[in-house]
Amino acid sequence: MQTAQHILHDTFGYPEFRGKQADIVQTLLRGDNALVLMPTGGGKSLCYQIPALMRDGVAIVVSPLIALMDDQVANLRAAGVHAAAVHSGTPPETVRQLADDIHSGSLKLLYVAPERLVSERFLKFLDNTTVSLFAIDEAHCVSQWGHDFRPEYQQLGLLAERYPHVPRIALTATADAETRADIKHYLKLENAPEFVSSFDRPNIYYQVIEKNNGKKQLLDFIQKQMHGQSGIVYCLSRRNVEEIAAFLCEHGLHALPYHAGLSLEIRQQNQHRFTHEDNVIVVATVAFGMGIDKPDVRFVAHLDMPQSIEHFYQESGRAGRDGLPAVSWLCYGMNTLLLLKERITESQASDFQKQIELQKLNAMFDVCETAACRRQLLLRHFGEQSEPCGNCDNCLHPPAKFDGTEIVQKLLSCVYRVGQRFAASYVIEVLRGKSTDWIVQNGHDKLSTFGIGDNLSDKDWRNVARQCIGLGLLNNDMHNYQALMLTEAAKPVLRGEQTVLLRPLKREKAATKVAKTDTWLRTEREERLWQALRQWRVARAKADDVPAYVIFGDKTLREVVEKLPKNQSDLREIYGMGEAKIGKFGDEILDIVAEFVSGSLNVAQSEKTVSHQHSNPRDDELLRQLTVWREMAAKRDDVSLHAVCPEESLTDLVAFTPEQMVDLNMIYGLGEVKLGKYGKEILSICAPFSGSLNDEIKYKQLFLRDLQEWVAMKAEEAELPEFQILGKPAMRALANKLPETLDDLREIHGFDDEKIAEYGEELLEMIGAFQVA
Ligand code: ADP
Ligand code: ZN
């Protein structure tokens, strides 16, 4: 186990095993089999990857999807492990090379699809090969109860007979009893120990709201809580996917559609962008996700209620696999419930199967409707008891309830009097006293319940009806146009023997339901290093053509910001830094940190000047003159070039071409001291060029002058130093973005709620006035 611990640290960069990982590793090392049930993100892969590195021979990993295989292989290679996948797209030369690598003992893990593994040709090859272990990933595919049934999985039992001395491990995140039994049976793991982990995903915040205008609610959620984060939005239909993706794009978000109706090329392209770029939102049908192992997905939003808790859990579980805070957001409405019920009742399945599916659907609906802790309900579904979690909407903002007995009685009694043959909309019309032709024809305007519900709106009554369904007082008759019917449980309520507590009918203000936001990055300085590391990561990932998180996860970069490593041994203390990664990227990371510590790092600047960098002769000439001057000044004052003026300041000077002293204040890297010393000289070089500045930059220059005056005025009023009113980066960001609303303003780093409350309106006014002028 000593060695396993070392590999965990040195190769994968993690300080300790999580949960049952150590036990599982030990079991395989002993040569025993294992069945592992761990929720998505629990860390299943390491359970067989570490033994694969320690045992003789090659580990064969069965995986149902090419995307899954490729992702795992990319991760392993990034950690310096020789691993590969063979699938239909692998060129024959590569296959031959892999065979050589296996026989020479250098390849440690080989990922294959089940079809290939059970082919006689492949088995013959294995017969003459030392296999360290078989890992069967996504093992629920073996079961028809599982949601991704793959018949080929059922043949994998032959491994037990053909290779009795090779340990086998089956892994899955789906835990219901039937699936588990199937896995054991088909994979011949009856005697293998089971390692069942808690299904809790404590870093995921659960938030469920009722739908009124789903699109708008989604946009609000993303803009207010999740801006700039990558996430997945699930919709039920392809049409919705297209529509929502377009809608989000119109609102300036980076959203891409994904569904089975798109060409393979587009799908691959969109998936690639999702995994390789930051801040991309994929809007998808459930077709999306299984092969995607992106640990830094910050939110999963469901615009429609999923058909079961298993589906919901698997989909929402794609958020926050790196353990950092993430949000599962769900927007549910009656229509989806009815639609899903209809789908089930009209499907070809047996009545027995339909019953199971309806039960699963109802369980999901309960999670939406509950006023209790959502996590408690979810975990109970997976057979786990737990306390209220403190990290879901109901825990943080317990919904108030009121005694709705009388209202409910009215509804139930009206349902009864119209003969339990009409849908909710009709019953509500009767309650509200609408004399429609149909109602009159049916004589329902003569009922004692006609018009007794005039005090509530249509919407409120629908809400009551929904809650009654959730509480099990009413049922929808699927064979009869969704007619409302009373259940047994309705009787004591009608007889006045039982009170009913309802959630408020009026919507609570959305603002009170905001998730705890991540308070990590506090200072502007930290933000700058964080952004620099992220930019470096994107560039690195592009160069290597791997997803950004394969280079380093967010958690690792955060620790870099927090710990500011100075040397290789500091790096070893950082989460996620294995030897291979230190060897490959260590120096670059140390350089970035060193630059940051020395104060010369400026990201926004490099971003901003990219377009000017190689551009025109005017810029080249100005840069040349500034460079010459800097060399001269450094010699004259006997200091380093950097001490005169950092590289970044030069490019910024070219891009911005200051005309007056005040303009110089806004140049990166020129503090008071440097300005006092060199300001005049710099200005004398730049000023002649400022005439040819383009309109947009000129405009910013003018704006920044006004802004500086305004800040100076505020500072005087408040008797505070100017930087405490607004820092330079915030001022520059204001000039670049010219925000028009308070929400836009919120996007700008350095604007917290306090600042916005204090200066927001005034700044917007000023920006408005400036733009008019
Ligand atoms: P699963 O397959 O169970 O969904 P993964 O094996 O992909 O989960 O692991 C999820 C994430 O957790 C990955 O980023 C992985 O590197 C990380 N991880 C796994 N084990 C550990 C550990 N012991 N310490 C820290 N991180 C870990
Ligand atoms: Zn809770």
PDB file of N, CA, C and O in Angstrom, residues 227 527 531 604 607-608 696 699-700 703-704 729-741 743-749 751 764 767 771:
ATOM      1  N   HIS A 227     -22.701  33.298 -14.202  1.00  0.00           N
ATOM      2  CA  HIS A 227     -22.125  33.942 -15.362  1.00  0.00           C
ATOM      3  C   HIS A 227     -20.666  33.562 -15.588  1.00  0.00           C
ATOM      4  O   HIS A 227     -19.886  33.515 -14.662  1.00  0.00           O
ATOM      5  N   GLU A 527      -7.215  37.676  -8.537  1.00  0.00           N
ATOM      6  CA  GLU A 527      -7.983  37.489  -9.756  1.00  0.00           C
ATOM      7  C   GLU A 527      -7.049  37.554 -10.973  1.00  0.00           C
ATOM      8  O   GLU A 527      -7.176  36.797 -11.928  1.00  0.00           O
ATOM      9  N   GLN A 531      -6.583  34.565 -13.633  1.00  0.00           N
ATOM     10  CA  GLN A 531      -6.876  34.718 -15.049  1.00  0.00           C
ATOM     11  C   GLN A 531      -5.649  34.376 -15.905  1.00  0.00           C
ATOM     12  O   GLN A 531      -5.762  33.779 -16.968  1.00  0.00           O
ATOM     13  N   ALA A 604      -5.265  41.511 -18.411  1.00  0.00           N
ATOM     14  CA  ALA A 604      -6.247  42.266 -19.179  1.00  0.00           C
ATOM     15  C   ALA A 604      -5.514  43.006 -20.277  1.00  0.00           C
ATOM     16  O   ALA A 604      -5.980  43.130 -21.404  1.00  0.00           O
ATOM     17  N   GLU A 607      -4.597  40.779 -23.201  1.00  0.00           N
ATOM     18  CA  GLU A 607      -5.813  40.446 -23.915  1.00  0.00           C
ATOM     19  C   GLU A 607      -6.172  41.598 -24.845  1.00  0.00           C
ATOM     20  O   GLU A 607      -6.482  41.430 -25.997  1.00  0.00           O
ATOM     21  N   LYS A 608      -6.085  42.751 -24.281  1.00  0.00           N
ATOM     22  CA  LYS A 608      -6.595  43.922 -24.961  1.00  0.00           C
ATOM     23  C   LYS A 608      -5.715  44.305 -26.146  1.00  0.00           C
ATOM     24  O   LYS A 608      -6.195  44.826 -27.149  1.00  0.00           O
ATOM     25  N   GLU A 696     -12.463  54.621 -31.442  1.00  0.00           N
ATOM     26  CA  GLU A 696     -12.891  53.856 -30.282  1.00  0.00           C
ATOM     27  C   GLU A 696     -11.955  54.090 -29.097  1.00  0.00           C
ATOM     28  O   GLU A 696     -12.395  54.287 -27.971  1.00  0.00           O
ATOM     29  N   TYR A 699     -12.216  57.543 -27.729  1.00  0.00           N
ATOM     30  CA  TYR A 699     -13.430  57.603 -26.929  1.00  0.00           C
ATOM     31  C   TYR A 699     -13.170  57.093 -25.514  1.00  0.00           C
ATOM     32  O   TYR A 699     -13.544  57.708 -24.529  1.00  0.00           O
ATOM     33  N   LYS A 700     -12.468  55.987 -25.434  1.00  0.00           N
ATOM     34  CA  LYS A 700     -12.138  55.425 -24.121  1.00  0.00           C
ATOM     35  C   LYS A 700     -11.255  56.377 -23.333  1.00  0.00           C
ATOM     36  O   LYS A 700     -11.392  56.531 -22.123  1.00  0.00           O
ATOM     37  N   PHE A 703     -13.328  59.050 -21.955  1.00  0.00           N
ATOM     38  CA  PHE A 703     -14.150  58.526 -20.869  1.00  0.00           C
ATOM     39  C   PHE A 703     -13.320  58.346 -19.599  1.00  0.00           C
ATOM     40  O   PHE A 703     -13.737  58.701 -18.503  1.00  0.00           O
ATOM     41  N   LEU A 704     -12.128  57.800 -19.770  1.00  0.00           N
ATOM     42  CA  LEU A 704     -11.290  57.555 -18.599  1.00  0.00           C
ATOM     43  C   LEU A 704     -10.881  58.861 -17.916  1.00  0.00           C
ATOM     44  O   LEU A 704     -10.700  58.897 -16.703  1.00  0.00           O
ATOM     45  N   PRO A 729      -7.793  48.663 -12.463  1.00  0.00           N
ATOM     46  CA  PRO A 729      -8.359  47.626 -13.343  1.00  0.00           C
ATOM     47  C   PRO A 729      -9.867  47.794 -13.512  1.00  0.00           C
ATOM     48  O   PRO A 729     -10.396  47.603 -14.597  1.00  0.00           O
ATOM     49  N   ALA A 730     -10.542  48.180 -12.430  1.00  0.00           N
ATOM     50  CA  ALA A 730     -11.990  48.348 -12.529  1.00  0.00           C
ATOM     51  C   ALA A 730     -12.315  49.509 -13.463  1.00  0.00           C
ATOM     52  O   ALA A 730     -13.258  49.451 -14.261  1.00  0.00           O
ATOM     53  N   MET A 731     -11.512  50.558 -13.381  1.00  0.00           N
ATOM     54  CA  MET A 731     -11.765  51.704 -14.254  1.00  0.00           C
ATOM     55  C   MET A 731     -11.556  51.331 -15.716  1.00  0.00           C
ATOM     56  O   MET A 731     -12.321  51.704 -16.599  1.00  0.00           O
ATOM     57  N   ARG A 732     -10.508  50.582 -15.937  1.00  0.00           N
ATOM     58  CA  ARG A 732     -10.256  50.167 -17.323  1.00  0.00           C
ATOM     59  C   ARG A 732     -11.350  49.247 -17.830  1.00  0.00           C
ATOM     60  O   ARG A 732     -11.790  49.349 -18.970  1.00  0.00           O
ATOM     61  N   ALA A 733     -11.792  48.369 -16.938  1.00  0.00           N
ATOM     62  CA  ALA A 733     -12.861  47.466 -17.353  1.00  0.00           C
ATOM     63  C   ALA A 733     -14.125  48.257 -17.662  1.00  0.00           C
ATOM     64  O   ALA A 733     -14.846  47.963 -18.620  1.00  0.00           O
ATOM     65  N   LEU A 734     -14.388  49.275 -16.879  1.00  0.00           N
ATOM     66  CA  LEU A 734     -15.555  50.126 -17.151  1.00  0.00           C
ATOM     67  C   LEU A 734     -15.450  50.747 -18.533  1.00  0.00           C
ATOM     68  O   LEU A 734     -16.403  50.771 -19.304  1.00  0.00           O
ATOM     69  N   ALA A 735     -14.262  51.240 -18.848  1.00  0.00           N
ATOM     70  CA  ALA A 735     -14.083  51.884 -20.152  1.00  0.00           C
ATOM     71  C   ALA A 735     -14.228  50.868 -21.282  1.00  0.00           C
ATOM     72  O   ALA A 735     -14.780  51.168 -22.338  1.00  0.00           O
ATOM     73  N   ASN A 736     -13.749  49.655 -21.040  1.00  0.00           N
ATOM     74  CA  ASN A 736     -13.837  48.648 -22.099  1.00  0.00           C
ATOM     75  C   ASN A 736     -15.264  48.181 -22.308  1.00  0.00           C
ATOM     76  O   ASN A 736     -15.664  47.879 -23.416  1.00  0.00           O
ATOM     77  N   LYS A 737     -16.008  48.078 -21.215  1.00  0.00           N
ATOM     78  CA  LYS A 737     -17.335  47.457 -21.341  1.00  0.00           C
ATOM     79  C   LYS A 737     -18.469  48.457 -21.373  1.00  0.00           C
ATOM     80  O   LYS A 737     -19.570  48.118 -21.800  1.00  0.00           O
ATOM     81  N   LEU A 738     -18.263  49.647 -20.891  1.00  0.00           N
ATOM     82  CA  LEU A 738     -19.322  50.656 -20.806  1.00  0.00           C
ATOM     83  C   LEU A 738     -20.667  50.037 -20.421  1.00  0.00           C
ATOM     84  O   LEU A 738     -21.624  50.030 -21.209  1.00  0.00           O
ATOM     85  N   PRO A 739     -20.763  49.526 -19.224  1.00  0.00           N
ATOM     86  CA  PRO A 739     -21.978  48.827 -18.798  1.00  0.00           C
ATOM     87  C   PRO A 739     -23.214  49.720 -18.856  1.00  0.00           C
ATOM     88  O   PRO A 739     -23.116  50.926 -18.612  1.00  0.00           O
ATOM     89  N   GLU A 740     -24.336  49.080 -19.171  1.00  0.00           N
ATOM     90  CA  GLU A 740     -25.565  49.859 -19.271  1.00  0.00           C
ATOM     91  C   GLU A 740     -26.556  49.551 -18.160  1.00  0.00           C
ATOM     92  O   GLU A 740     -27.490  50.308 -17.927  1.00  0.00           O
ATOM     93  N   THR A 741     -26.378  48.408 -17.520  1.00  0.00           N
ATOM     94  CA  THR A 741     -27.317  48.060 -16.449  1.00  0.00           C
ATOM     95  C   THR A 741     -26.534  47.650 -15.214  1.00  0.00           C
ATOM     96  O   THR A 741     -25.326  47.395 -15.288  1.00  0.00           O
ATOM     97  N   ASP A 743     -26.747  44.944 -13.766  1.00  0.00           N
ATOM     98  CA  ASP A 743     -26.261  43.577 -13.964  1.00  0.00           C
ATOM     99  C   ASP A 743     -24.960  43.552 -14.749  1.00  0.00           C
ATOM    100  O   ASP A 743     -24.050  42.783 -14.453  1.00  0.00           O
ATOM    101  N   ASP A 744     -24.888  44.390 -15.775  1.00  0.00           N
ATOM    102  CA  ASP A 744     -23.619  44.481 -16.518  1.00  0.00           C
ATOM    103  C   ASP A 744     -22.500  44.873 -15.563  1.00  0.00           C
ATOM    104  O   ASP A 744     -21.379  44.387 -15.638  1.00  0.00           O
ATOM    105  N   LEU A 745     -22.840  45.789 -14.687  1.00  0.00           N
ATOM    106  CA  LEU A 745     -21.846  46.328 -13.774  1.00  0.00           C
ATOM    107  C   LEU A 745     -21.329  45.231 -12.841  1.00  0.00           C
ATOM    108  O   LEU A 745     -20.154  45.164 -12.517  1.00  0.00           O
ATOM    109  N   ARG A 746     -22.247  44.376 -12.466  1.00  0.00           N
ATOM    110  CA  ARG A 746     -21.905  43.275 -11.576  1.00  0.00           C
ATOM    111  C   ARG A 746     -20.839  42.354 -12.179  1.00  0.00           C
ATOM    112  O   ARG A 746     -20.101  41.690 -11.481  1.00  0.00           O
ATOM    113  N   GLU A 747     -20.799  42.334 -13.507  1.00  0.00           N
ATOM    114  CA  GLU A 747     -19.821  41.485 -14.189  1.00  0.00           C
ATOM    115  C   GLU A 747     -18.401  41.979 -13.992  1.00  0.00           C
ATOM    116  O   GLU A 747     -17.446  41.271 -14.243  1.00  0.00           O
ATOM    117  N   ILE A 748     -18.270  43.228 -13.663  1.00  0.00           N
ATOM    118  CA  ILE A 748     -16.933  43.815 -13.657  1.00  0.00           C
ATOM    119  C   ILE A 748     -16.257  43.523 -12.340  1.00  0.00           C
ATOM    120  O   ILE A 748     -16.834  43.729 -11.270  1.00  0.00           O
ATOM    121  N   HIS A 749     -15.073  43.011 -12.459  1.00  0.00           N
ATOM    122  CA  HIS A 749     -14.395  42.618 -11.244  1.00  0.00           C
ATOM    123  C   HIS A 749     -14.127  43.831 -10.376  1.00  0.00           C
ATOM    124  O   HIS A 749     -13.725  44.871 -10.855  1.00  0.00           O
ATOM    125  N   PHE A 751     -16.565  45.057  -8.525  1.00  0.00           N
ATOM    126  CA  PHE A 751     -17.873  45.588  -8.158  1.00  0.00           C
ATOM    127  C   PHE A 751     -18.646  44.560  -7.360  1.00  0.00           C
ATOM    128  O   PHE A 751     -19.250  43.658  -7.895  1.00  0.00           O
ATOM    129  N   LEU A 764     -23.746  54.579 -13.811  1.00  0.00           N
ATOM    130  CA  LEU A 764     -24.512  54.301 -15.027  1.00  0.00           C
ATOM    131  C   LEU A 764     -24.994  55.601 -15.650  1.00  0.00           C
ATOM    132  O   LEU A 764     -24.957  55.781 -16.867  1.00  0.00           O
ATOM    133  N   ILE A 767     -22.120  57.161 -17.361  1.00  0.00           N
ATOM    134  CA  ILE A 767     -21.815  56.499 -18.631  1.00  0.00           C
ATOM    135  C   ILE A 767     -22.844  56.888 -19.681  1.00  0.00           C
ATOM    136  O   ILE A 767     -22.512  57.215 -20.826  1.00  0.00           O
ATOM    137  N   GLN A 771     -22.141  58.892 -23.134  1.00  0.00           N
ATOM    138  CA  GLN A 771     -22.415  58.336 -24.461  1.00  0.00           C
ATOM    139  C   GLN A 771     -23.255  59.278 -25.306  1.00  0.00           C
ATOM    140  O   GLN A 771     -23.068  59.368 -26.505  1.00  0.00           O
TER     141      GLN A 771
END
